[in-house]
PDB file of N, CA and C in Angstrom:
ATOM      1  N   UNK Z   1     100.961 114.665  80.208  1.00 73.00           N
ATOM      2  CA  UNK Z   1     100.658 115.860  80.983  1.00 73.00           C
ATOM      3  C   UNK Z   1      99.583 115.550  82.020  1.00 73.00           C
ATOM      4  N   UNK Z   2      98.502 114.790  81.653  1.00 72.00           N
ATOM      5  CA  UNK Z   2      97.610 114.102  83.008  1.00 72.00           C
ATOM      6  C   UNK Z   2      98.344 113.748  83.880  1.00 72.00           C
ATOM      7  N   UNK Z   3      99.264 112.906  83.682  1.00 74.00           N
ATOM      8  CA  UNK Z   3      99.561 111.975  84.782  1.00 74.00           C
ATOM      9  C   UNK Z   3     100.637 112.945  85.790  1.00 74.00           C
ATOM     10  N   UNK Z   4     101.460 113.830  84.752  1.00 78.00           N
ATOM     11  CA  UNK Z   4     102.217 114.806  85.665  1.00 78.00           C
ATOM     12  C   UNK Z   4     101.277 115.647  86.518  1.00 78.00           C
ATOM     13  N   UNK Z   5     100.154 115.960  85.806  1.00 80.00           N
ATOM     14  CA  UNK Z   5      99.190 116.986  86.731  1.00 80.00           C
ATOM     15  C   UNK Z   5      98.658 116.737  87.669  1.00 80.00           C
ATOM     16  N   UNK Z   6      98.084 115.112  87.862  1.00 78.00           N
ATOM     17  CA  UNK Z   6      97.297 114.567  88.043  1.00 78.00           C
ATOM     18  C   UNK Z   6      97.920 113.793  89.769  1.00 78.00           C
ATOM     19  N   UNK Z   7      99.421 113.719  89.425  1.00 79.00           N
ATOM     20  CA  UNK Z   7     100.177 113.646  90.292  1.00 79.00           C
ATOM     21  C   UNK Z   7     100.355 114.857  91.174  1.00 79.00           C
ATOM     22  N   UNK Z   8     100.239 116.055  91.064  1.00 79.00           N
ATOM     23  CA  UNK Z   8     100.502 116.729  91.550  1.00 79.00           C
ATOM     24  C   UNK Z   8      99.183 117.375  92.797  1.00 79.00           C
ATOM     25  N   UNK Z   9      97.970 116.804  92.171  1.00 76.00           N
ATOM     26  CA  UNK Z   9      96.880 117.023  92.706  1.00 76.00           C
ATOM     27  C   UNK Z   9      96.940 115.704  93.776  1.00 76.00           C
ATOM     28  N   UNK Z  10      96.854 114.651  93.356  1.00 78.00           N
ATOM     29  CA  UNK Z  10      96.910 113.697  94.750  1.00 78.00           C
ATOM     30  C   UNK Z  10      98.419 113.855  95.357  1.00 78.00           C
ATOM     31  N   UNK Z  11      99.229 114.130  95.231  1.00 75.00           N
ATOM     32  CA  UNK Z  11     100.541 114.872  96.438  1.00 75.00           C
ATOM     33  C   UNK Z  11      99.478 115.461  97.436  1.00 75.00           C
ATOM     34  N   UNK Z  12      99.160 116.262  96.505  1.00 79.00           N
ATOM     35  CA  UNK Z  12      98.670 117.476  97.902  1.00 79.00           C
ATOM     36  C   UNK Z  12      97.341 117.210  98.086  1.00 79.00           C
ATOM     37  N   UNK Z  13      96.519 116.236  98.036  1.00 80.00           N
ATOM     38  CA  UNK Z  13      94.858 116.146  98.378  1.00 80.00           C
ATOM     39  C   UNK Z  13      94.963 114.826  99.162  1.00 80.00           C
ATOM     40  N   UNK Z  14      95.484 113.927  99.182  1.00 85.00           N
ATOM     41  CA  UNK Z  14      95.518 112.366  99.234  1.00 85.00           C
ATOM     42  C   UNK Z  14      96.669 112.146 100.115  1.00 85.00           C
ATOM     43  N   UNK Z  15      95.760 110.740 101.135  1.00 93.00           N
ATOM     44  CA  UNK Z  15      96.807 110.229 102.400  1.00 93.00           C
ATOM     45  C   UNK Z  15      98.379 109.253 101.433  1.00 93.00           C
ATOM     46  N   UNK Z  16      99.202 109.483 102.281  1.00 94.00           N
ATOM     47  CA  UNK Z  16     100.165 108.450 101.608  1.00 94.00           C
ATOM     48  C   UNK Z  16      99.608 107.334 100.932  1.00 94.00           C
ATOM     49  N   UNK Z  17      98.761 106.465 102.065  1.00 96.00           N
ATOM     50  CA  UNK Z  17      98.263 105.187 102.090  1.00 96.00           C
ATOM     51  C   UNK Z  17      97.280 105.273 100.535  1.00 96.00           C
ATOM     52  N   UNK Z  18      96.816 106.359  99.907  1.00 95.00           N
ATOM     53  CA  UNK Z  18      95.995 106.440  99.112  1.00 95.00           C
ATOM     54  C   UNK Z  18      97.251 106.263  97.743  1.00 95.00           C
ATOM     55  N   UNK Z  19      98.108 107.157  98.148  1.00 94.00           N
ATOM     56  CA  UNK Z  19      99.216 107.363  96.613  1.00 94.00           C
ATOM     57  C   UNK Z  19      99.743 106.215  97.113  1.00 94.00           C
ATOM     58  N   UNK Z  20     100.644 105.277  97.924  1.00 97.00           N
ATOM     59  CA  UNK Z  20     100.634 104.234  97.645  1.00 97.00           C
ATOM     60  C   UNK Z  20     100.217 103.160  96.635  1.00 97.00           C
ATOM     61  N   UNK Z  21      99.136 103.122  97.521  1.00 97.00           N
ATOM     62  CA  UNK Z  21      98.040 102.112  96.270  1.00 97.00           C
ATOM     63  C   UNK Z  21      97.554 102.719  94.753  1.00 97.00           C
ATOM     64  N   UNK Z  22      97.740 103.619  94.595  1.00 94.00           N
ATOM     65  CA  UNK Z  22      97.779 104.572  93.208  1.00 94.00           C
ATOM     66  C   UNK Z  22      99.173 103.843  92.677  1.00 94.00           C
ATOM     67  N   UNK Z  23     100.163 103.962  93.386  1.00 94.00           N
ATOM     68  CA  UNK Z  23     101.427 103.634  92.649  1.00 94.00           C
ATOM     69  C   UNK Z  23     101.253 102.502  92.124  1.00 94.00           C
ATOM     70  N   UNK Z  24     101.672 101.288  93.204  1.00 97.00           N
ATOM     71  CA  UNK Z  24     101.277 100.268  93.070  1.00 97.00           C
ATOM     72  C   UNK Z  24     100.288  99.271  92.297  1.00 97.00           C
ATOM     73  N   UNK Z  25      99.302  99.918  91.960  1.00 97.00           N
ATOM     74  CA  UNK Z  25      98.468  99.839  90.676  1.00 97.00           C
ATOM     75  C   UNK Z  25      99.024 100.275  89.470  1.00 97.00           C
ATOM     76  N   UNK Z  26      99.759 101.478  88.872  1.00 94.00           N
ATOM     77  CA  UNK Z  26     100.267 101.686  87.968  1.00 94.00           C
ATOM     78  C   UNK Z  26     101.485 101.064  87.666  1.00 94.00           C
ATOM     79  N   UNK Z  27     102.014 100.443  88.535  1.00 94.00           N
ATOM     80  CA  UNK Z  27     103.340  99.708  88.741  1.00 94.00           C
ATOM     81  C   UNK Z  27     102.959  98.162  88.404  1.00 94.00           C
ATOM     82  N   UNK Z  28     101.812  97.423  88.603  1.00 96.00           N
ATOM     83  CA  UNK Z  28     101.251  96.478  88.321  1.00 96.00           C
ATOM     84  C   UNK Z  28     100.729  96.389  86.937  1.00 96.00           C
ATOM     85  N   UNK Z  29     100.249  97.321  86.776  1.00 93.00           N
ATOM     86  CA  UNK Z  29      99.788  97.434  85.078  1.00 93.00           C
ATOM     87  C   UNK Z  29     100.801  97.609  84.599  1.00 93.00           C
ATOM     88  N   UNK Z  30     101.807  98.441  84.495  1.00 91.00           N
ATOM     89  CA  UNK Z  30     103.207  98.557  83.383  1.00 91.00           C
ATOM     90  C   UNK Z  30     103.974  96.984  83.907  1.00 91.00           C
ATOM     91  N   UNK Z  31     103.946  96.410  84.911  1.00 93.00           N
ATOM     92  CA  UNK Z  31     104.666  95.444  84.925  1.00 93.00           C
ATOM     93  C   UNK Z  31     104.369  94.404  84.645  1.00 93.00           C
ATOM     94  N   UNK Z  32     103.134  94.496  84.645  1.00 91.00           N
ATOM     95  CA  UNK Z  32     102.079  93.042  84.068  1.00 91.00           C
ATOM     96  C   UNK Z  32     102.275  91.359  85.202  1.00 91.00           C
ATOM     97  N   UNK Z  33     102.738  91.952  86.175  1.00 93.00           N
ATOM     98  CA  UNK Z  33     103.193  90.898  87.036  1.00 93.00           C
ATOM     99  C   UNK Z  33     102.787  91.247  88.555  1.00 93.00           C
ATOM    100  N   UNK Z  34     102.329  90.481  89.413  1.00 96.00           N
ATOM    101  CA  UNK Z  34     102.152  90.429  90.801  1.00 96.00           C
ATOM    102  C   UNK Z  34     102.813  90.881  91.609  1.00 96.00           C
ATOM    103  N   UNK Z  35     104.045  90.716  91.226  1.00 97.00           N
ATOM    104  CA  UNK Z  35     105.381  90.483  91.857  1.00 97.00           C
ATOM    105  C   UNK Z  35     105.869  92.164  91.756  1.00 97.00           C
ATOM    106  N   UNK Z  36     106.595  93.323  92.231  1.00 96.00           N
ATOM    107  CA  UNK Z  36     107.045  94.116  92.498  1.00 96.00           C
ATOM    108  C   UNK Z  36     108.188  94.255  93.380  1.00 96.00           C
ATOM    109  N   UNK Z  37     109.595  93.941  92.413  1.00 96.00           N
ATOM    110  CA  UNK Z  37     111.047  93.818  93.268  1.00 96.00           C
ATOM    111  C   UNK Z  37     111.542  95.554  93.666  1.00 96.00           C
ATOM    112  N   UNK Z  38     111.160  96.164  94.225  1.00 94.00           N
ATOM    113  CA  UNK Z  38     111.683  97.237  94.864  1.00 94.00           C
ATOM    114  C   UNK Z  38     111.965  97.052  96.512  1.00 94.00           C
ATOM    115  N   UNK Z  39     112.822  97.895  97.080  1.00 94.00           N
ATOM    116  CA  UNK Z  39     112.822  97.750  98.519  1.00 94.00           C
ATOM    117  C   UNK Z  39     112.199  99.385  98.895  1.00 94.00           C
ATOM    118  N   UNK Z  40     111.678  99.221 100.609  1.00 93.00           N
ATOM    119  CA  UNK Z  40     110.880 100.297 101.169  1.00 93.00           C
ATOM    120  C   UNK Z  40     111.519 102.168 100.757  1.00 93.00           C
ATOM    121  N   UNK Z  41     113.235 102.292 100.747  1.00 95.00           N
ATOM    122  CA  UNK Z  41     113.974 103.042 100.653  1.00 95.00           C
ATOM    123  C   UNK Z  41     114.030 103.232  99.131  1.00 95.00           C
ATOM    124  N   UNK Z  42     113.877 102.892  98.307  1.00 96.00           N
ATOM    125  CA  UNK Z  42     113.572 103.227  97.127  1.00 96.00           C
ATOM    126  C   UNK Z  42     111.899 104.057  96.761  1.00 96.00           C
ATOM    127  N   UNK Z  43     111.394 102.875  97.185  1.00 95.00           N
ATOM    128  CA  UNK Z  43     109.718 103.546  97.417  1.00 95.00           C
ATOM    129  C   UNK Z  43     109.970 104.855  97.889  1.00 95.00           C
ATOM    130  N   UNK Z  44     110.364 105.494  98.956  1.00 95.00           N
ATOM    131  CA  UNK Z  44     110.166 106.142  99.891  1.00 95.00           C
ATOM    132  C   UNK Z  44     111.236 107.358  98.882  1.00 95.00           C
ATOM    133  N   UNK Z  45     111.796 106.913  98.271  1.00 95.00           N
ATOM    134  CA  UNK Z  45     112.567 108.459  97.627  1.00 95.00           C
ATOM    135  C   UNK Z  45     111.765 108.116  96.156  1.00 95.00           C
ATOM    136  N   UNK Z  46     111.363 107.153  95.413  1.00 92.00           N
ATOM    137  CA  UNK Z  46     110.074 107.314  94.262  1.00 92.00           C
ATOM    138  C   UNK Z  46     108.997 108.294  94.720  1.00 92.00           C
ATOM    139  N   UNK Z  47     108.628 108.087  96.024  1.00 92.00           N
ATOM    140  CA  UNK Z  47     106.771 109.117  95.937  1.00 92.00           C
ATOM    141  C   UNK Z  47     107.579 110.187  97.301  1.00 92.00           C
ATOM    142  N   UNK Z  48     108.722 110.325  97.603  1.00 91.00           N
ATOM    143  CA  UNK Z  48     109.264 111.673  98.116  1.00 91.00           C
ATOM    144  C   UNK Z  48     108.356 111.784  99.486  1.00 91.00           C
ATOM    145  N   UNK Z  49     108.937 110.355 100.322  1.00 94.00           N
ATOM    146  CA  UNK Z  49     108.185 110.409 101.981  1.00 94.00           C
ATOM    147  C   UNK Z  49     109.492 109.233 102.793  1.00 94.00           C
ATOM    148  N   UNK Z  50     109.380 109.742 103.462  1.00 95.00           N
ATOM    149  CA  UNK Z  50     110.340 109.110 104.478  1.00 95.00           C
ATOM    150  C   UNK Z  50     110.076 107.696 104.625  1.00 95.00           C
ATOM    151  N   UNK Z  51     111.195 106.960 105.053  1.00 95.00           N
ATOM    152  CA  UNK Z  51     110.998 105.782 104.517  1.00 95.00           C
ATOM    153  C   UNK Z  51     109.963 104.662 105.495  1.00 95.00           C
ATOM    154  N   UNK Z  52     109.764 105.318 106.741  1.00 96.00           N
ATOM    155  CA  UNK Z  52     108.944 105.032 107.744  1.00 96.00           C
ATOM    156  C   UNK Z  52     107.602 104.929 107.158  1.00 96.00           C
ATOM    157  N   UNK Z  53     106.903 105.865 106.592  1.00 96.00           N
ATOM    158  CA  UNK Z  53     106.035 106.071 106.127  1.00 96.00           C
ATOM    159  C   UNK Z  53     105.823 105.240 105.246  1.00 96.00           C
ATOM    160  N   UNK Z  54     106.619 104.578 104.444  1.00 96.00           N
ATOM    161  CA  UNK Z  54     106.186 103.502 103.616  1.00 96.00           C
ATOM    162  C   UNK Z  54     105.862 102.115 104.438  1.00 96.00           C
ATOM    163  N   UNK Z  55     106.960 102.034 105.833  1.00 95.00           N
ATOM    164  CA  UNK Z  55     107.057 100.855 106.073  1.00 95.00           C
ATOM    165  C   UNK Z  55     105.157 100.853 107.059  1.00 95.00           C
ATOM    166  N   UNK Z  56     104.689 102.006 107.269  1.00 97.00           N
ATOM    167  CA  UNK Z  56     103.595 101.905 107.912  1.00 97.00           C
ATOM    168  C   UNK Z  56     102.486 101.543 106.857  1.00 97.00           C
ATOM    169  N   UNK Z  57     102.367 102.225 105.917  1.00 97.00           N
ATOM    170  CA  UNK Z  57     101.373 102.143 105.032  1.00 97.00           C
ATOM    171  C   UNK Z  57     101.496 100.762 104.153  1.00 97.00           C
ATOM    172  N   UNK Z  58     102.503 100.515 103.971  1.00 96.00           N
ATOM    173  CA  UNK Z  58     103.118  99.043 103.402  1.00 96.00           C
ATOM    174  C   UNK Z  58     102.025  97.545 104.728  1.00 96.00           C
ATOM    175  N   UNK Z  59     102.674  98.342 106.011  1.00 96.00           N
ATOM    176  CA  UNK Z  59     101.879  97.048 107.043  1.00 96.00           C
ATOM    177  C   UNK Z  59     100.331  97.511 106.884  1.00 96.00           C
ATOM    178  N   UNK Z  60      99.719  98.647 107.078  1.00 97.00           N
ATOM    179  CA  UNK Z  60      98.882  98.825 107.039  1.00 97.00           C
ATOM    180  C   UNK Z  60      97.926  97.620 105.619  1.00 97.00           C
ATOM    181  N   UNK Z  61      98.265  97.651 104.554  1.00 98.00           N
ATOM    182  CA  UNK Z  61      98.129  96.870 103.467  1.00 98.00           C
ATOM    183  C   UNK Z  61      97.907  95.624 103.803  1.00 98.00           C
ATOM    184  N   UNK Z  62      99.000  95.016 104.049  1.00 98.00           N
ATOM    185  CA  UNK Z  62      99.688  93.559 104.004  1.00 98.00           C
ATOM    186  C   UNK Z  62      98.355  93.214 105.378  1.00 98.00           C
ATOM    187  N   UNK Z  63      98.433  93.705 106.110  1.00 98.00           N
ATOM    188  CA  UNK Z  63      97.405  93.442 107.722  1.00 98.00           C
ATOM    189  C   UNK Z  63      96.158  93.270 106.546  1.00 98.00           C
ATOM    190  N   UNK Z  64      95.530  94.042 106.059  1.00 98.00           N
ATOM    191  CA  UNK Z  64      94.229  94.007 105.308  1.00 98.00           C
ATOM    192  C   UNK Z  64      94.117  92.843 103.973  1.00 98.00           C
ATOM    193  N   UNK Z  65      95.416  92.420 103.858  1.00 98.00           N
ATOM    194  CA  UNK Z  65      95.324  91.138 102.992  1.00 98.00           C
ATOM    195  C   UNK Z  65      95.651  91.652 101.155  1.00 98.00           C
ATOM    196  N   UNK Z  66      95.985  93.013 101.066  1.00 98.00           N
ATOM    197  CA  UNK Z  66      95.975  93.522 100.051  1.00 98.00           C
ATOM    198  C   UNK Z  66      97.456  93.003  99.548  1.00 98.00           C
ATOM    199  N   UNK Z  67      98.285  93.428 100.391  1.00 98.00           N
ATOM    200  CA  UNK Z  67      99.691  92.833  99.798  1.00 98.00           C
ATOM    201  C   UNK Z  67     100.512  91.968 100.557  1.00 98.00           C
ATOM    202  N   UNK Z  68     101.352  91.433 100.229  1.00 98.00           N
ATOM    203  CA  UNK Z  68     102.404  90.767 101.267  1.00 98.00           C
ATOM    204  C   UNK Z  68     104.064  91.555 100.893  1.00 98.00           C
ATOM    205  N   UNK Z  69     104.567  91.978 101.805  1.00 94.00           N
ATOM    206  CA  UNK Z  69     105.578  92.303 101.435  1.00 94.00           C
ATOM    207  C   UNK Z  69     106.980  92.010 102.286  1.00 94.00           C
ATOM    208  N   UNK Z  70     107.949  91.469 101.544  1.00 94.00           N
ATOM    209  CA  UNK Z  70     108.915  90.355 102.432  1.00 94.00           C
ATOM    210  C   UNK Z  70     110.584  91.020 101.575  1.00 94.00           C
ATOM    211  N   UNK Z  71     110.886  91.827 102.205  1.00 89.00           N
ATOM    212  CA  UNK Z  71     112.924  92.057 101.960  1.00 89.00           C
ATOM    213  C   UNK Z  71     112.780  92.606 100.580  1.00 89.00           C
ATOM    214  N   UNK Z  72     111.875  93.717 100.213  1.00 92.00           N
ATOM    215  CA  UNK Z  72     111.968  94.337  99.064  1.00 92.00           C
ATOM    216  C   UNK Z  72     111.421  93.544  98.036  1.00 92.00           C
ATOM    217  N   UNK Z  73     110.579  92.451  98.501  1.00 96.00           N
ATOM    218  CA  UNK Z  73     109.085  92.113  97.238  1.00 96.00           C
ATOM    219  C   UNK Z  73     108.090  92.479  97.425  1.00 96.00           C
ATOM    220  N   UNK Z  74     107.183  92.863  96.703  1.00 97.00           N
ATOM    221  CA  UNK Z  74     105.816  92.878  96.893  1.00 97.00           C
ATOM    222  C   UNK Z  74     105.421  91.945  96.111  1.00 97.00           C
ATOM    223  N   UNK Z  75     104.174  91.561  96.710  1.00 98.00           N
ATOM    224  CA  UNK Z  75     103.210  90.606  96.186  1.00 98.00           C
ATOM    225  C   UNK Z  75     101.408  91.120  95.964  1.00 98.00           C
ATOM    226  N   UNK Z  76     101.102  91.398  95.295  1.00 98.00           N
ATOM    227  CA  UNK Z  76     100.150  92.077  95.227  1.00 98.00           C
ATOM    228  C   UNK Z  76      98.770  90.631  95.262  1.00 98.00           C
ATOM    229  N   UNK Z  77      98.305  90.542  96.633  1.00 98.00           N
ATOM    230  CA  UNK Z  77      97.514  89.435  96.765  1.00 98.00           C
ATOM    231  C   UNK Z  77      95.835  89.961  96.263  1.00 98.00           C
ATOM    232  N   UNK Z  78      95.265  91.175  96.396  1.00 98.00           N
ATOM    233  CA  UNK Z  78      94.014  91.234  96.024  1.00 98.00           C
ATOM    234  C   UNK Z  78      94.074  92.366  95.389  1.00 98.00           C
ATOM    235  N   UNK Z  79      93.976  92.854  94.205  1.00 97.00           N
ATOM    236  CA  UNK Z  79      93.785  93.720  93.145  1.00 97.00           C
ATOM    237  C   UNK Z  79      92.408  94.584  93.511  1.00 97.00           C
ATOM    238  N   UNK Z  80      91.615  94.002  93.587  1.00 97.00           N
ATOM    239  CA  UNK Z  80      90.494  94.794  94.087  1.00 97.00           C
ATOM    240  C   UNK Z  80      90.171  95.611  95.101  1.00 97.00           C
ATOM    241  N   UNK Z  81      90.806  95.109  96.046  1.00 98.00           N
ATOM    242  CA  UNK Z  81      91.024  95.663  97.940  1.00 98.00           C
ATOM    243  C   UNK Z  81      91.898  96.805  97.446  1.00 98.00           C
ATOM    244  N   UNK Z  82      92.901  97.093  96.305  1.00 98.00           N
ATOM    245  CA  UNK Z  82      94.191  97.730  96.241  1.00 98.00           C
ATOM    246  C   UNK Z  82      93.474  99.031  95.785  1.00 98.00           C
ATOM    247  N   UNK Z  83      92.680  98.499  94.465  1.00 96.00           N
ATOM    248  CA  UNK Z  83      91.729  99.569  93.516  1.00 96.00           C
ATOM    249  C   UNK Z  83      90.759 100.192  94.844  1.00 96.00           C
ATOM    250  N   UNK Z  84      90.032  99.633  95.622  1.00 97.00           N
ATOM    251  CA  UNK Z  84      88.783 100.100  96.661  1.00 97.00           C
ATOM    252  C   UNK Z  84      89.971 101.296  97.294  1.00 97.00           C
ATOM    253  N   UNK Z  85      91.275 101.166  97.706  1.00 97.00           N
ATOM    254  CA  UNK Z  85      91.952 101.797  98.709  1.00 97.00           C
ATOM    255  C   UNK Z  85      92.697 102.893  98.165  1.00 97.00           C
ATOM    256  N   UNK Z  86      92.807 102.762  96.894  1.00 94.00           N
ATOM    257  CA  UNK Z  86      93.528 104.102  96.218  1.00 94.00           C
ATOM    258  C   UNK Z  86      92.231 105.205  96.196  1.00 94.00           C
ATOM    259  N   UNK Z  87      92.632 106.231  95.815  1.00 90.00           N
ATOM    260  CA  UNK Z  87      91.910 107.607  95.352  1.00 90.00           C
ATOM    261  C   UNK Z  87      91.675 107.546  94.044  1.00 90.00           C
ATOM    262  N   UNK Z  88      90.950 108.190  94.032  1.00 89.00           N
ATOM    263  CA  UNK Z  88      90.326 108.617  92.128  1.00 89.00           C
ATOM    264  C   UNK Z  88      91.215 108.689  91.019  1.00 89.00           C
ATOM    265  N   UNK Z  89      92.082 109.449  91.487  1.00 88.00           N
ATOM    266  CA  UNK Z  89      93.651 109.820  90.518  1.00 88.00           C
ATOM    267  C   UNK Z  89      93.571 108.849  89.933  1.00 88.00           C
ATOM    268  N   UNK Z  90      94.165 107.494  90.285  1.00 88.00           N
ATOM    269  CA  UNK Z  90      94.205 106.056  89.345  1.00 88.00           C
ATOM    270  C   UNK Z  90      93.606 106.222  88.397  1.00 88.00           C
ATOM    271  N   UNK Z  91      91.659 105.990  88.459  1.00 89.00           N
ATOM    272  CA  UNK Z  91      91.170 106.201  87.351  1.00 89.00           C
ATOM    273  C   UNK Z  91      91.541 106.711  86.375  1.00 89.00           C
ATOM    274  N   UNK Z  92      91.528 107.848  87.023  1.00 89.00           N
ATOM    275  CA  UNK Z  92      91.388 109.164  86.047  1.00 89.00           C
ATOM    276  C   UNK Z  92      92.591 109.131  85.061  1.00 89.00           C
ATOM    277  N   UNK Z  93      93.654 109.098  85.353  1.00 86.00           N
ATOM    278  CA  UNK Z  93      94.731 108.610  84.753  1.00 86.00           C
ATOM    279  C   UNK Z  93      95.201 107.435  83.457  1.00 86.00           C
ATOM    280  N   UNK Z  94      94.501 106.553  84.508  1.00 87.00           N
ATOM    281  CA  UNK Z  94      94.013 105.196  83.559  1.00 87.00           C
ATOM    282  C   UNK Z  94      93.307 105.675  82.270  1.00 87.00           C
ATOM    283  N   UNK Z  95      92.311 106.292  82.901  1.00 88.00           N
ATOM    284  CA  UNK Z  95      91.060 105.882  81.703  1.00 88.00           C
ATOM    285  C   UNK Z  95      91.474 107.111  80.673  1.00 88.00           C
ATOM    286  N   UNK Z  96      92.685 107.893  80.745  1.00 88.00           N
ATOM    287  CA  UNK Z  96      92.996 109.322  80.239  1.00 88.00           C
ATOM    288  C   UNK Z  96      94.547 108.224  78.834  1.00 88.00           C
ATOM    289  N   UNK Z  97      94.866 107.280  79.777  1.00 83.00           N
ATOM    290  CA  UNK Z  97      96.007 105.929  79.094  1.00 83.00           C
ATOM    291  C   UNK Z  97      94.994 105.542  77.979  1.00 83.00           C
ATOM    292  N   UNK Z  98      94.141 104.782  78.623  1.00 85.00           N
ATOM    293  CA  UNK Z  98      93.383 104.036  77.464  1.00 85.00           C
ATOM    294  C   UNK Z  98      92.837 104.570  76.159  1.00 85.00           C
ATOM    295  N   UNK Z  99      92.189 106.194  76.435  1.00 87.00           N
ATOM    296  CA  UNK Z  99      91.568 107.094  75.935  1.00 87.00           C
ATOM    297  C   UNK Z  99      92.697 107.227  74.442  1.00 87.00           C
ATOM    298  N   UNK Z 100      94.215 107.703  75.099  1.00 86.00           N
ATOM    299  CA  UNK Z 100      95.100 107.653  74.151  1.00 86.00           C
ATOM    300  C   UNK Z 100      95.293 106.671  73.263  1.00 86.00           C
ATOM    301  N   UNK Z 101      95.775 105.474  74.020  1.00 85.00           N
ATOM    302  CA  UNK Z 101      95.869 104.391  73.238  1.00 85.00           C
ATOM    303  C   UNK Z 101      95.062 103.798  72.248  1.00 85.00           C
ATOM    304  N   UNK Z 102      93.466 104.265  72.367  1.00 85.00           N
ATOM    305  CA  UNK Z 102      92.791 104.011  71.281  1.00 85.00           C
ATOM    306  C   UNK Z 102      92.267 104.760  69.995  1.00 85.00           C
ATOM    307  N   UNK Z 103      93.174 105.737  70.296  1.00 73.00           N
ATOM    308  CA  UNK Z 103      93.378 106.807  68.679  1.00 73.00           C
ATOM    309  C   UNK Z 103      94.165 106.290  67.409  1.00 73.00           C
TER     310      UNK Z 103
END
């Protein structure tokens, strides 16, 4: 129920470029891998934005050294730059995961 709620608050408070990197972080932790095989048109109907909008916020990234992204891979090159560029949500979310998991 956090994460549904929690989603619903960064939709409507937070730049793409912010839920992006929110995703992408949660997509890295459940996948446990660098690597992220989706293409832009998938992204773009996952977080419900046109698919332009990914391909901007996607370069926007990759220019800053955060990701590289090449024919529907991502490469997630700096974890930290990714965490600095998302919104709070992540946390909050996260630390609401962990909270559970240690009951």
């Amino acid at each position: 129920i956090t994460h549904i709620s929690q989603t619903a608050v960064c939709n409507r408070l937070h730049t793409f470029e912010q839920r992006l990197c929110r995703w992408l972080l949660f997509s890295h932790d459940c996948l446990q891998s660098d690597e992220i095989i989706l293409t832009q048109e998938i992204i773009s109907h996952l977080l419900g934005v046109r698919r332009e909008g990914v391909t901007v916020a996607a370069g926007r990234l990759q220019d800053a050294g955060v990701i590289n992204y090449v024919r529907g891979h991502i490469h997630i090159l700096d974890r930290q730059k990714l965490e600095a560029r998302t919104c709070e949500c992540y946390t909050v979310v996260r630390d609401e995961y962990e909270r559970l998991l240690t009951l």
